[in-house]
Amino acid sequence: MAALSSINCRSYSYSSFLSSSSSSLINGQQFQRLNLSSSGISKRFLPDKLFSQSRKYLYPGVVLVQDGAVAVPVNPVEQETSFKNVKDGLLSSITSAEELKQTAGFDTNKDQSTHFSVFGYARSKMTDAELRNMVSKTLTCRIDKRENCGEKMDEFLKRCFYHSGQYDSEENFTELDKKLKEHEGGRLSNRLFYLSIPPNIFIDAVRCASMSASSANGWTRVIVEKPFGRDSESSAALTKALKQYLEEDQIFRIDHYLGKELVENLSVLRFSNLIFEPLWSRQYIRNVQLIFSEDFGTEGRGGYFDNYGIIRDIMQNHLLQILALFAMETPVSLDAEDIRNEKVKVLRSMRPIRLEDVVIGQYKSHTKGGITYPAYTDDKTVPKDSLTPTFAAAALFIDNARWDGVPFLMKAGKALHNKRAEIRVQFRHVPGNLYNRNFGTDLDRATNELVIRVQPDEAIYLKINNKVPGLGMRLDRSNLHLHYAARYSKEIPDAYERLLLDAIEGERRLFIRSDELDAAWSLFTPVLKELEEKKIIPEYYPYGSRGPVGAHYLAAKYNVRWGDLGLEQ
């Protein structure tokens, strides 16, 4: 668990153990990132009410996070400029200097520069020096101009601290609180605890942090990592327990896929482009595919995965959240609650999933190129008789006026032939197409398709029919292609970087609300229970293949061909 705090006017606490780090330069601003492996949280928390100003007032740059990592701006800010930005930001929310002093409880004449402190918290014994030494072994600069990189790294390491303690000990959290207060120096303190510990100790850590380490004069927020339960019942129990110590607006349930650049771009693509908005319905869209694949298996890390499986791990959260964003009606505004309201409507409009609309698979051993790849059950952390699916495909339907009858096909799997995450929108055939004979009997080759590649190598492209230059009439399928790496020189921030910054700012648009979570589990819990109670045996597929054959039959059942299986992808 780690805590991060900001001296002068803002302080942040990240509950999570720091294991490694790197750094970056975004828009000329230096950042450091720390890898996290375990963490903690808090309440007695004051409601989020003082700070809603724009991010330009909050930080000298942006705070970045990537998978399992926290990144923090580390270059010192000029004292006068820093204080002016802080003061301006506070004054945008508090009406007078006197009120500012009374509310924040600090002397505005102080001129210490704003910065963050990062506290690692875990049960392991470690000194500050040992933590810094561990971090320094993997700390690198991800910047364009490596000027003064060593100095920046040293400055960052000086802000990393460690406190050992038990997750269920209020006394240990009280000791952490004392250390945080030393760095905050009596100034306004805001703390963000990052909870990335095993779910069975979520509540103990929340209780202890709430009672003993929440901010006394600022806000305290908690980032909760999935899994958010295993089914509707356990999820509801977790939410109820968290709300004994937290208000809903203090809980930030993080799904890092919602922070992906191309997922963020979904609403922009649809709502700000006239060519797409009128087409976004059953009248023009034949099917929508949400595809997630990894080209590696569990390889020694199956202990956690075997408790959940691919449906809980990927489909119920990542892919379903993308589906809700894709299919929602136009929100009243871009405010978090307006967007989340529309997502909930989509989830509540979805037809119950039938067992016959689900295909599950599990990868088996396969030898290719002289290399033998292991089966899922060859993983020593996985029971030999495990029926946990490592692959799943499902057909889902939204019973509302916009999407009635349109199949939304999901598939997700490990140990497949490639690594990708994408949304594929296949449009209907052109009625009475004059050029059908040029495509033969394969009408799918004449169908337009919009592909949004979330990862890797982010891109958006639209497949269109086009005449091949020449004297004859020969058609082919061409792509109108927006390749992000070619179009934009800036490095795309990692999803966690965006989401951590949003949590610090109190922006909830990309975080999951409790009623969203309830609706998502209500959709998947019945079919999950049926799969487990009936002990459905997964279809086995070779490591490195395209997955079970059953997935193709499921798609064909709804007159769909998976878009990632053709020669043109």
Coordinates of C-alpha atoms in Angstrom, one line a residue:
M1 CA 0.0 0.0 0.0
A2 CA 1.3 3.5 -0.7
A3 CA 0.3 6.9 0.4
L4 CA 1.0 10.1 -1.6
S5 CA 0.6 13.6 -0.2
S6 CA 1.1 17.2 -1.4
I7 CA 2.6 19.9 0.7
N8 CA 1.5 23.5 0.6
C9 CA -2.1 23.1 -0.2
R10 CA -2.9 19.6 -1.5
S11 CA -2.0 16.1 -0.3
Y12 CA -2.6 12.8 -1.8
S13 CA -2.3 9.3 -0.3
Y14 CA -2.0 6.2 -2.5
S15 CA -2.5 3.0 -0.7
S16 CA -0.3 0.5 -2.5
F17 CA 3.1 -1.1 -2.2
L18 CA 5.7 0.3 -4.5
S19 CA 7.7 -2.2 -6.4
S20 CA 9.3 -0.5 -9.4
S21 CA 9.2 2.7 -11.4
S22 CA 10.0 4.7 -14.4
S23 CA 9.6 8.3 -15.5
S24 CA 8.3 10.3 -18.4
L25 CA 8.1 13.7 -19.9
I26 CA 4.6 14.8 -21.1
N27 CA 4.3 18.2 -22.7
G28 CA 7.7 19.1 -21.3
Q29 CA 6.8 18.1 -17.8
Q30 CA 8.8 15.4 -16.0
F31 CA 6.9 12.6 -14.3
Q32 CA 8.0 9.5 -12.4
R33 CA 6.0 6.3 -12.2
L34 CA 6.1 3.7 -9.5
N35 CA 4.9 0.1 -9.9
L36 CA 2.4 -1.0 -7.3
S37 CA 1.6 -4.5 -6.2
S38 CA -0.5 -4.1 -3.0
S39 CA -2.4 -1.3 -1.3
G40 CA -5.0 0.2 1.1
I41 CA -7.7 3.0 1.6
S42 CA -10.0 5.2 3.9
K43 CA -13.2 7.2 5.3
R44 CA -14.2 9.4 8.2
F45 CA -13.8 11.1 5.0
L46 CA -15.0 14.6 4.4
P47 CA -17.3 14.8 1.3
D48 CA -15.7 16.0 -1.9
K49 CA -16.9 19.6 -1.8
L50 CA -14.0 22.1 -1.7
F51 CA -12.1 21.4 -4.9
S52 CA -13.8 21.2 -8.3
Q53 CA -11.6 23.6 -10.2
S54 CA -10.0 22.8 -13.5
R55 CA -6.9 20.8 -13.6
K56 CA -4.7 23.7 -14.6
Y57 CA -5.0 25.0 -11.1
L58 CA -4.3 21.7 -9.4
Y59 CA -0.9 20.6 -10.6
P60 CA 2.2 21.8 -12.3
G61 CA 1.5 19.0 -14.9
V62 CA -0.6 15.9 -14.9
V63 CA -0.3 12.8 -12.7
L64 CA 0.0 9.6 -14.7
V65 CA -0.7 6.0 -13.9
Q66 CA -0.3 2.8 -15.9
D67 CA -1.1 -0.8 -15.1
G68 CA 0.2 -1.4 -11.6
A69 CA 2.0 1.9 -11.5
V70 CA 1.7 5.4 -10.1
A71 CA 3.5 8.3 -11.8
V72 CA 4.1 11.6 -10.0
P73 CA 5.3 15.0 -11.2
V74 CA 8.7 15.5 -9.6
N75 CA 10.4 18.6 -10.9
P76 CA 10.3 21.4 -8.4
V77 CA 7.9 24.1 -9.1
E78 CA 9.0 27.7 -8.7
Q79 CA 7.6 28.8 -5.3
E80 CA 6.0 32.0 -6.3
T81 CA 4.3 30.5 -9.4
S82 CA 3.2 27.4 -7.5
F83 CA 1.7 29.3 -4.7
K84 CA -0.1 31.7 -7.1
N85 CA -1.7 28.7 -9.0
V86 CA -2.7 27.1 -5.7
K87 CA -4.2 30.3 -4.3
D88 CA -6.1 31.0 -7.6
G89 CA -7.4 27.5 -7.6
L90 CA -8.6 27.7 -4.0
L91 CA -10.1 31.1 -4.5
S92 CA -12.2 29.8 -7.4
S93 CA -14.0 27.6 -4.8
I94 CA -13.8 29.7 -1.6
T95 CA -15.1 33.2 -1.6
S96 CA -12.7 35.1 0.6
A97 CA -9.1 34.9 1.9
E98 CA -10.4 34.8 5.4
E99 CA -12.7 31.9 4.6
L100 CA -9.8 30.3 2.8
K101 CA -7.7 30.4 6.0
Q102 CA -10.5 29.2 8.2
T103 CA -11.4 26.3 5.8
A104 CA -8.0 25.2 4.8
G105 CA -6.2 25.8 8.1
F106 CA -2.9 27.0 6.7
D107 CA -0.9 30.2 6.5
T108 CA -1.1 31.7 3.1
N109 CA 2.2 33.4 3.7
K110 CA 4.1 30.1 3.6
D111 CA 6.1 29.7 0.4
Q112 CA 6.9 26.0 0.3
S113 CA 6.5 24.5 -3.1
T114 CA 3.7 22.1 -4.0
H115 CA 4.8 18.5 -4.3
F116 CA 3.7 14.9 -3.7
S117 CA 4.8 12.4 -1.1
V118 CA 4.5 8.7 -1.9
F119 CA 4.1 6.3 1.0
G120 CA 4.4 2.6 0.4
Y121 CA 2.4 0.5 2.9
A122 CA 2.5 -3.2 3.3
R123 CA 3.2 -6.0 5.8
S124 CA 6.8 -6.5 4.6
K125 CA 9.5 -4.9 6.6
M126 CA 11.4 -2.2 4.7
T127 CA 13.2 1.1 5.3
D128 CA 12.8 4.2 3.2
A129 CA 16.3 3.7 1.9
E130 CA 15.5 0.1 0.9
L131 CA 12.4 1.2 -0.9
R132 CA 14.2 3.9 -2.8
N133 CA 17.0 1.5 -3.7
M134 CA 14.5 -1.0 -5.0
V135 CA 12.7 1.7 -7.0
S136 CA 15.9 3.1 -8.3
K137 CA 16.9 -0.2 -10.0
T138 CA 14.1 0.2 -12.5
L139 CA 13.6 3.9 -12.5
T140 CA 14.1 5.3 -16.0
C141 CA 13.3 8.5 -17.8
R142 CA 10.6 8.4 -20.5
I143 CA 11.3 11.8 -21.8
D144 CA 12.4 13.4 -25.1
K145 CA 15.2 15.5 -23.7
R146 CA 17.1 13.7 -21.0
E147 CA 18.4 16.9 -19.4
N148 CA 19.1 16.6 -15.7
C149 CA 17.4 13.2 -15.7
G150 CA 19.6 12.0 -12.8
E151 CA 18.7 15.1 -10.7
K152 CA 15.0 14.6 -11.4
M153 CA 15.2 10.9 -10.4
D154 CA 17.0 11.8 -7.2
E155 CA 14.4 14.4 -6.4
F156 CA 11.6 11.9 -6.9
L157 CA 13.3 9.2 -4.8
K158 CA 13.5 11.7 -1.9
R159 CA 9.7 11.8 -1.9
C160 CA 9.2 8.1 -1.6
F161 CA 8.7 6.7 1.9
Y162 CA 7.7 3.4 3.4
H163 CA 5.6 2.3 6.4
S164 CA 5.1 -1.3 7.4
G165 CA 1.9 -2.3 9.0
Q166 CA -1.0 -4.8 9.0
Y167 CA -4.1 -4.1 7.0
D168 CA -6.4 -4.7 10.0
S169 CA -4.5 -2.7 12.5
E170 CA -5.9 0.7 13.4
E171 CA -2.7 1.3 15.5
N172 CA -0.5 0.8 12.4
F173 CA -2.7 3.2 10.4
T174 CA -2.5 5.8 13.2
E175 CA 1.3 5.6 12.8
L176 CA 1.0 6.1 9.1
D177 CA -1.3 9.1 9.7
K178 CA 1.4 10.7 11.9
K179 CA 4.0 10.3 9.2
L180 CA 1.7 11.8 6.6
K181 CA 0.9 14.8 8.9
E182 CA 4.6 15.4 9.3
H183 CA 4.9 15.9 5.5
E184 CA 1.7 17.9 5.3
G185 CA 2.9 20.4 7.9
G186 CA -0.5 21.4 9.1
R187 CA -1.6 22.5 5.6
L188 CA -4.7 21.4 3.7
S189 CA -4.4 17.7 3.3
N190 CA -6.1 15.6 0.5
R191 CA -5.5 11.9 0.5
L192 CA -6.1 9.3 -2.1
F193 CA -5.7 5.7 -1.1
Y194 CA -5.2 3.1 -3.8
L195 CA -6.7 -0.2 -2.9
S196 CA -5.0 -2.9 -4.9
I197 CA -4.8 -5.7 -2.3
P198 CA -6.7 -9.0 -2.2
P199 CA -10.5 -8.5 -2.0
N200 CA -10.7 -10.5 1.3
I201 CA -8.9 -7.7 3.1
F202 CA -10.6 -4.7 1.4
I203 CA -13.0 -4.0 4.3
D204 CA -10.4 -4.3 7.1
A205 CA -8.1 -1.8 5.3
V206 CA -11.0 0.6 4.7
R207 CA -12.1 0.4 8.3
C208 CA -8.6 1.1 9.7
A209 CA -7.8 3.8 7.2
S210 CA -11.2 5.4 7.9
M211 CA -10.8 5.5 11.6
S212 CA -7.1 6.3 11.8
A213 CA -5.7 7.8 8.6
S214 CA -8.3 9.9 6.8
S215 CA -7.7 13.5 6.1
A216 CA -8.7 15.9 8.9
N217 CA -9.2 19.0 6.8
G218 CA -9.5 18.0 3.1
W219 CA -10.9 15.2 1.1
T220 CA -10.1 11.5 1.3
R221 CA -10.9 9.2 -1.6
V222 CA -10.4 5.5 -2.3
I223 CA -9.6 3.7 -5.6
V224 CA -10.8 0.1 -5.5
E225 CA -9.3 -2.4 -8.0
K226 CA -11.4 -5.2 -9.4
P227 CA -12.6 -7.8 -8.7
F228 CA -15.8 -6.2 -7.3
G229 CA -17.1 -9.5 -6.1
R230 CA -17.8 -12.7 -8.0
D231 CA -21.5 -12.4 -8.5
S232 CA -24.5 -10.2 -7.6
E233 CA -24.6 -11.3 -4.0
S234 CA -20.9 -10.9 -3.2
S235 CA -20.8 -7.6 -5.1
A236 CA -23.7 -6.2 -3.1
A237 CA -22.2 -7.4 0.1
L238 CA -18.9 -5.6 -0.7
T239 CA -20.7 -2.4 -1.7
K240 CA -22.7 -2.5 1.5
A241 CA -19.6 -3.0 3.6
L242 CA -17.6 -0.2 1.9
K243 CA -20.5 2.2 2.5
Q244 CA -20.3 1.6 6.2
Y245 CA -17.1 3.7 6.0
L246 CA -17.4 5.6 2.7
E247 CA -19.9 7.7 0.8
E248 CA -20.5 6.6 -2.8
D249 CA -18.8 9.7 -4.1
Q250 CA -15.6 8.7 -2.3
I251 CA -15.4 5.3 -3.9
F252 CA -13.7 5.1 -7.3
R253 CA -14.1 1.7 -8.8
I254 CA -11.4 1.5 -11.4
D255 CA -11.7 -0.3 -14.7
H256 CA -8.6 0.7 -16.6
Y257 CA -10.2 -0.1 -20.0
L258 CA -12.4 3.0 -19.6
G259 CA -9.3 5.0 -19.5
K260 CA -8.0 3.7 -22.9
E261 CA -7.6 6.5 -25.4
L262 CA -9.8 4.8 -28.1
V263 CA -12.5 4.1 -25.5
E264 CA -12.4 7.7 -24.4
N265 CA -12.8 8.7 -28.1
L266 CA -16.0 6.7 -28.5
S267 CA -18.3 9.5 -27.6
V268 CA -16.3 12.0 -29.6
L269 CA -16.4 9.8 -32.7
R270 CA -20.1 9.3 -32.4
F271 CA -21.5 12.6 -31.0
S272 CA -19.3 15.1 -32.9
N273 CA -19.3 13.5 -36.4
L274 CA -22.5 13.8 -38.4
I275 CA -21.5 10.9 -40.6
F276 CA -21.7 8.5 -37.7
E277 CA -24.5 9.6 -35.4
P278 CA -27.4 9.0 -37.8
L279 CA -26.0 5.5 -38.6
W280 CA -25.7 4.4 -34.9
S281 CA -28.8 2.2 -34.8
R282 CA -30.4 -1.0 -35.9
Q283 CA -31.4 0.6 -39.2
Y284 CA -27.8 0.6 -40.4
I285 CA -25.8 -1.5 -38.1
R286 CA -26.0 -5.3 -38.6
N287 CA -23.9 -6.4 -35.6
V288 CA -21.3 -5.1 -33.2
Q289 CA -18.3 -7.1 -32.0
L290 CA -16.2 -6.6 -28.9
I291 CA -13.0 -8.6 -29.1
F292 CA -10.3 -9.1 -26.5
S293 CA -7.4 -11.6 -27.0
E294 CA -4.1 -12.2 -25.4
D295 CA -1.3 -14.3 -26.9
F296 CA -0.1 -15.7 -23.6
G297 CA -1.6 -17.9 -20.9
T298 CA -1.4 -17.7 -17.1
E299 CA 2.1 -19.2 -16.9
G300 CA 2.4 -19.6 -13.1
R301 CA -0.1 -16.9 -12.3
G302 CA -3.3 -19.0 -12.5
G303 CA -4.1 -19.1 -8.8
Y304 CA -6.0 -15.9 -9.0
F305 CA -7.4 -16.4 -12.4
D306 CA -8.9 -19.8 -11.6
N307 CA -11.1 -18.3 -9.0
Y308 CA -12.7 -16.0 -11.6
G309 CA -12.3 -17.1 -15.2
I310 CA -12.4 -15.1 -18.4
I311 CA -16.0 -14.1 -18.1
R312 CA -15.6 -12.4 -14.7
D313 CA -12.1 -11.2 -15.5
I314 CA -12.8 -9.5 -18.9
M315 CA -16.3 -9.7 -20.1
Q316 CA -18.4 -8.7 -17.2
N317 CA -16.4 -5.6 -16.6
H318 CA -14.1 -4.4 -19.5
L319 CA -16.2 -5.4 -22.5
L320 CA -19.5 -4.8 -20.9
Q321 CA -18.5 -1.2 -19.9
I322 CA -17.3 -0.6 -23.5
L323 CA -20.6 -1.9 -24.8
A324 CA -22.6 0.4 -22.5
L325 CA -20.6 3.4 -23.7
F326 CA -21.0 2.4 -27.3
A327 CA -24.8 1.8 -27.1
M328 CA -25.9 4.6 -24.8
E329 CA -28.3 7.3 -25.8
T330 CA -27.0 10.9 -26.1
P331 CA -26.5 12.1 -22.5
V332 CA -27.9 15.5 -21.4
S333 CA -24.3 16.7 -20.9
L334 CA -20.8 15.4 -20.4
D335 CA -21.1 15.5 -16.6
A336 CA -20.2 12.2 -15.0
E337 CA -23.7 11.5 -13.6
D338 CA -25.4 12.2 -16.9
I339 CA -23.1 9.7 -18.8
R340 CA -23.4 7.1 -16.1
N341 CA -27.2 7.4 -16.1
E342 CA -27.3 6.5 -19.8
K343 CA -24.9 3.6 -19.3
V344 CA -27.1 2.2 -16.6
K345 CA -30.2 2.4 -18.9
V346 CA -28.3 0.3 -21.5
L347 CA -27.4 -2.4 -19.0
R348 CA -30.9 -2.5 -17.6
S349 CA -32.3 -2.9 -21.1
M350 CA -30.2 -5.9 -21.9
R351 CA -31.9 -9.3 -22.5
P352 CA -30.9 -12.1 -20.0
I353 CA -28.1 -14.1 -21.4
R354 CA -29.0 -17.7 -22.3
L355 CA -26.7 -20.6 -21.8
E356 CA -27.1 -21.5 -25.5
D357 CA -25.7 -18.1 -26.4
V358 CA -22.4 -18.7 -24.6
V359 CA -19.4 -20.7 -25.7
I360 CA -16.6 -21.4 -23.3
G361 CA -13.1 -22.8 -23.9
Q362 CA -9.9 -23.7 -22.2
Y363 CA -6.4 -23.8 -23.9
K364 CA -4.5 -27.0 -24.2
S365 CA -0.9 -27.8 -24.9
H366 CA 0.4 -27.2 -28.4
T367 CA 3.7 -27.6 -30.1
K368 CA 4.7 -25.1 -32.8
G369 CA 8.1 -24.5 -34.4
G370 CA 9.7 -26.9 -32.1
I371 CA 8.4 -25.1 -29.0
T372 CA 5.8 -26.8 -26.7
Y373 CA 3.4 -24.4 -25.1
P374 CA 1.7 -25.6 -21.8
A375 CA -1.9 -26.3 -21.3
Y376 CA -3.9 -24.2 -18.7
T377 CA -3.9 -27.1 -16.3
D378 CA -0.1 -27.5 -16.6
D379 CA 0.1 -24.3 -14.6
K380 CA 1.1 -25.6 -11.1
T381 CA -1.1 -23.0 -9.5
V382 CA -4.2 -24.4 -11.3
P383 CA -6.1 -27.6 -10.2
K384 CA -5.6 -30.4 -12.7
D385 CA -9.4 -30.9 -13.0
S386 CA -10.2 -27.2 -13.4
L387 CA -13.1 -26.3 -15.7
T388 CA -12.4 -22.6 -15.5
P389 CA -12.8 -21.1 -19.0
T390 CA -9.8 -19.2 -20.4
F391 CA -12.0 -18.3 -23.5
A392 CA -15.6 -17.2 -23.8
A393 CA -17.9 -15.9 -26.5
A394 CA -21.4 -14.6 -26.0
A395 CA -24.2 -13.1 -28.0
L396 CA -26.0 -10.2 -26.2
F397 CA -29.0 -8.2 -27.1
I398 CA -30.3 -4.8 -26.1
D399 CA -34.1 -4.7 -26.0
N400 CA -34.7 -1.0 -26.8
A401 CA -35.9 1.0 -29.8
R402 CA -32.4 1.8 -31.0
W403 CA -30.8 -1.7 -30.9
D404 CA -33.7 -4.1 -31.1
G405 CA -32.5 -7.3 -32.9
V406 CA -28.9 -6.2 -33.3
P407 CA -26.5 -8.9 -32.0
F408 CA -23.6 -7.6 -29.8
L409 CA -21.0 -10.4 -29.9
M410 CA -18.3 -10.6 -27.3
K411 CA -15.3 -12.8 -27.2
A412 CA -12.3 -12.9 -24.9
G413 CA -9.5 -15.3 -24.4
K414 CA -6.0 -16.2 -23.4
A415 CA -3.3 -18.0 -25.3
L416 CA -4.8 -17.0 -28.7
H417 CA -3.0 -16.2 -31.9
N418 CA -2.5 -12.5 -31.3
K419 CA -3.0 -9.7 -28.8
R420 CA -5.7 -7.2 -29.5
A421 CA -8.7 -5.4 -28.1
E422 CA -11.1 -3.8 -30.6
I423 CA -14.6 -2.8 -31.5
R424 CA -15.9 -3.9 -34.9
V425 CA -19.1 -2.4 -36.3
Q426 CA -20.4 -4.2 -39.3
F427 CA -23.0 -2.3 -41.3
R428 CA -25.9 -3.7 -43.3
H429 CA -25.7 -4.6 -47.0
V430 CA -26.5 -1.9 -49.5
P431 CA -30.1 -2.6 -50.7
G432 CA -30.1 -3.5 -54.4
N433 CA -26.3 -3.1 -54.6
L434 CA -25.5 -2.6 -58.4
Y435 CA -22.0 -4.1 -57.8
N436 CA -23.0 -7.3 -56.0
R437 CA -21.8 -9.4 -59.0
N438 CA -18.3 -7.9 -58.6
F439 CA -18.1 -9.5 -55.1
G440 CA -19.6 -12.9 -56.1
T441 CA -21.7 -14.7 -53.4
D442 CA -19.7 -13.3 -50.5
L443 CA -21.8 -10.3 -49.7
D444 CA -19.8 -9.7 -46.5
R445 CA -16.9 -8.5 -48.7
A446 CA -19.2 -5.7 -49.9
T447 CA -20.1 -4.6 -46.3
N448 CA -18.7 -1.5 -44.7
E449 CA -17.0 -2.0 -41.4
L450 CA -15.8 0.5 -38.8
V451 CA -12.9 -0.8 -36.7
I452 CA -11.8 0.8 -33.5
R453 CA -8.5 -0.8 -32.4
V454 CA -8.2 -0.1 -28.7
Q455 CA -4.8 -1.8 -28.3
P456 CA -2.1 -2.4 -29.4
D457 CA -1.1 0.2 -32.1
E458 CA -4.2 2.3 -31.6
A459 CA -6.2 3.1 -34.8
I460 CA -9.6 3.8 -36.3
Y461 CA -10.3 2.7 -39.8
L462 CA -13.4 2.4 -42.1
K463 CA -13.6 -0.3 -44.7
I464 CA -15.1 0.9 -47.9
N465 CA -15.6 -0.5 -51.4
N466 CA -13.5 1.1 -54.0
K467 CA -12.7 0.8 -57.7
V468 CA -9.2 -0.5 -58.5
P469 CA -7.5 1.9 -61.0
G470 CA -7.6 0.6 -64.5
L471 CA -9.7 0.2 -67.6
G472 CA -11.8 -2.6 -66.2
M473 CA -14.4 -2.6 -63.4
R474 CA -12.6 -4.3 -60.6
L475 CA -13.5 -3.5 -57.0
D476 CA -11.6 -4.1 -53.8
R477 CA -12.0 -3.3 -50.1
S478 CA -9.9 -0.3 -48.9
N479 CA -9.4 1.3 -45.6
L480 CA -9.8 4.9 -44.7
H481 CA -7.2 4.8 -41.9
L482 CA -6.4 6.9 -38.9
H483 CA -3.3 5.4 -37.4
Y484 CA -2.5 7.2 -34.1
A485 CA 1.2 6.6 -34.2
A486 CA 1.5 8.2 -37.6
R487 CA -1.0 11.0 -37.0
Y488 CA 0.0 12.1 -33.6
S489 CA 3.6 12.6 -32.4
K490 CA 2.7 12.6 -28.7
E491 CA 2.9 9.5 -26.7
I492 CA -0.5 8.2 -25.7
P493 CA -1.0 8.2 -21.9
D494 CA -1.6 4.9 -20.3
A495 CA -5.2 4.3 -19.1
Y496 CA -4.2 4.2 -15.4
E497 CA -2.4 7.6 -15.9
R498 CA -5.7 9.2 -17.0
L499 CA -7.8 7.5 -14.4
L500 CA -5.5 8.3 -11.4
L501 CA -5.5 12.0 -12.5
D502 CA -9.3 11.9 -12.7
A503 CA -9.6 10.4 -9.2
I504 CA -7.4 13.2 -7.8
E505 CA -9.6 15.8 -9.5
G506 CA -12.8 14.1 -8.4
E507 CA -13.9 13.4 -12.0
R508 CA -16.1 10.2 -11.9
R509 CA -17.1 9.9 -15.5
L510 CA -14.8 6.9 -16.2
F511 CA -15.4 5.2 -12.9
I512 CA -18.2 2.7 -12.2
R513 CA -21.1 3.7 -10.0
S514 CA -22.7 1.1 -7.6
D515 CA -25.9 0.8 -9.6
E516 CA -23.9 0.2 -12.8
L517 CA -22.1 -2.6 -11.0
D518 CA -25.4 -4.1 -9.8
A519 CA -26.8 -4.1 -13.3
A520 CA -23.7 -5.7 -14.8
W521 CA -23.7 -8.5 -12.3
S522 CA -27.4 -9.0 -12.7
L523 CA -26.8 -9.7 -16.4
F524 CA -24.0 -12.2 -16.0
T525 CA -24.6 -13.9 -12.6
P526 CA -27.4 -16.3 -13.8
V527 CA -25.4 -17.7 -16.7
L528 CA -22.3 -18.0 -14.5
K529 CA -24.2 -20.0 -11.9
E530 CA -25.7 -22.2 -14.6
L531 CA -22.2 -22.9 -16.1
E532 CA -20.8 -23.8 -12.7
E533 CA -23.8 -25.8 -11.3
K534 CA -24.0 -27.9 -14.5
K535 CA -20.2 -28.2 -14.6
I536 CA -20.2 -27.4 -18.3
I537 CA -16.9 -28.7 -19.8
P538 CA -15.1 -26.1 -21.9
E539 CA -14.1 -26.8 -25.5
Y540 CA -10.4 -27.2 -25.7
Y541 CA -8.4 -25.2 -28.2
P542 CA -4.6 -25.3 -28.9
Y543 CA -2.4 -22.7 -27.3
G544 CA -1.8 -20.0 -30.0
S545 CA -4.9 -20.8 -32.1
R546 CA -7.9 -18.7 -32.9
G547 CA -10.0 -20.3 -30.1
P548 CA -12.7 -22.9 -30.0
V549 CA -14.7 -23.8 -33.1
G550 CA -17.8 -23.2 -31.2
A551 CA -17.3 -19.5 -31.3
H552 CA -17.7 -19.6 -35.1
Y553 CA -21.0 -21.6 -34.8
L554 CA -22.3 -19.1 -32.3
A555 CA -21.6 -16.2 -34.7
A556 CA -23.1 -18.1 -37.7
K557 CA -26.2 -18.6 -35.6
Y558 CA -26.8 -14.9 -35.9
N559 CA -25.5 -14.6 -39.5
V560 CA -22.3 -13.0 -38.3
R561 CA -18.7 -13.6 -39.2
W562 CA -16.0 -12.6 -36.7
G563 CA -14.3 -9.6 -38.2
D564 CA -10.8 -10.6 -37.0
L565 CA -10.7 -13.9 -38.8
G566 CA -10.4 -12.9 -42.4
L567 CA -7.3 -12.1 -44.4
E568 CA -8.2 -8.4 -44.3
Q569 CA -8.3 -7.4 -40.7

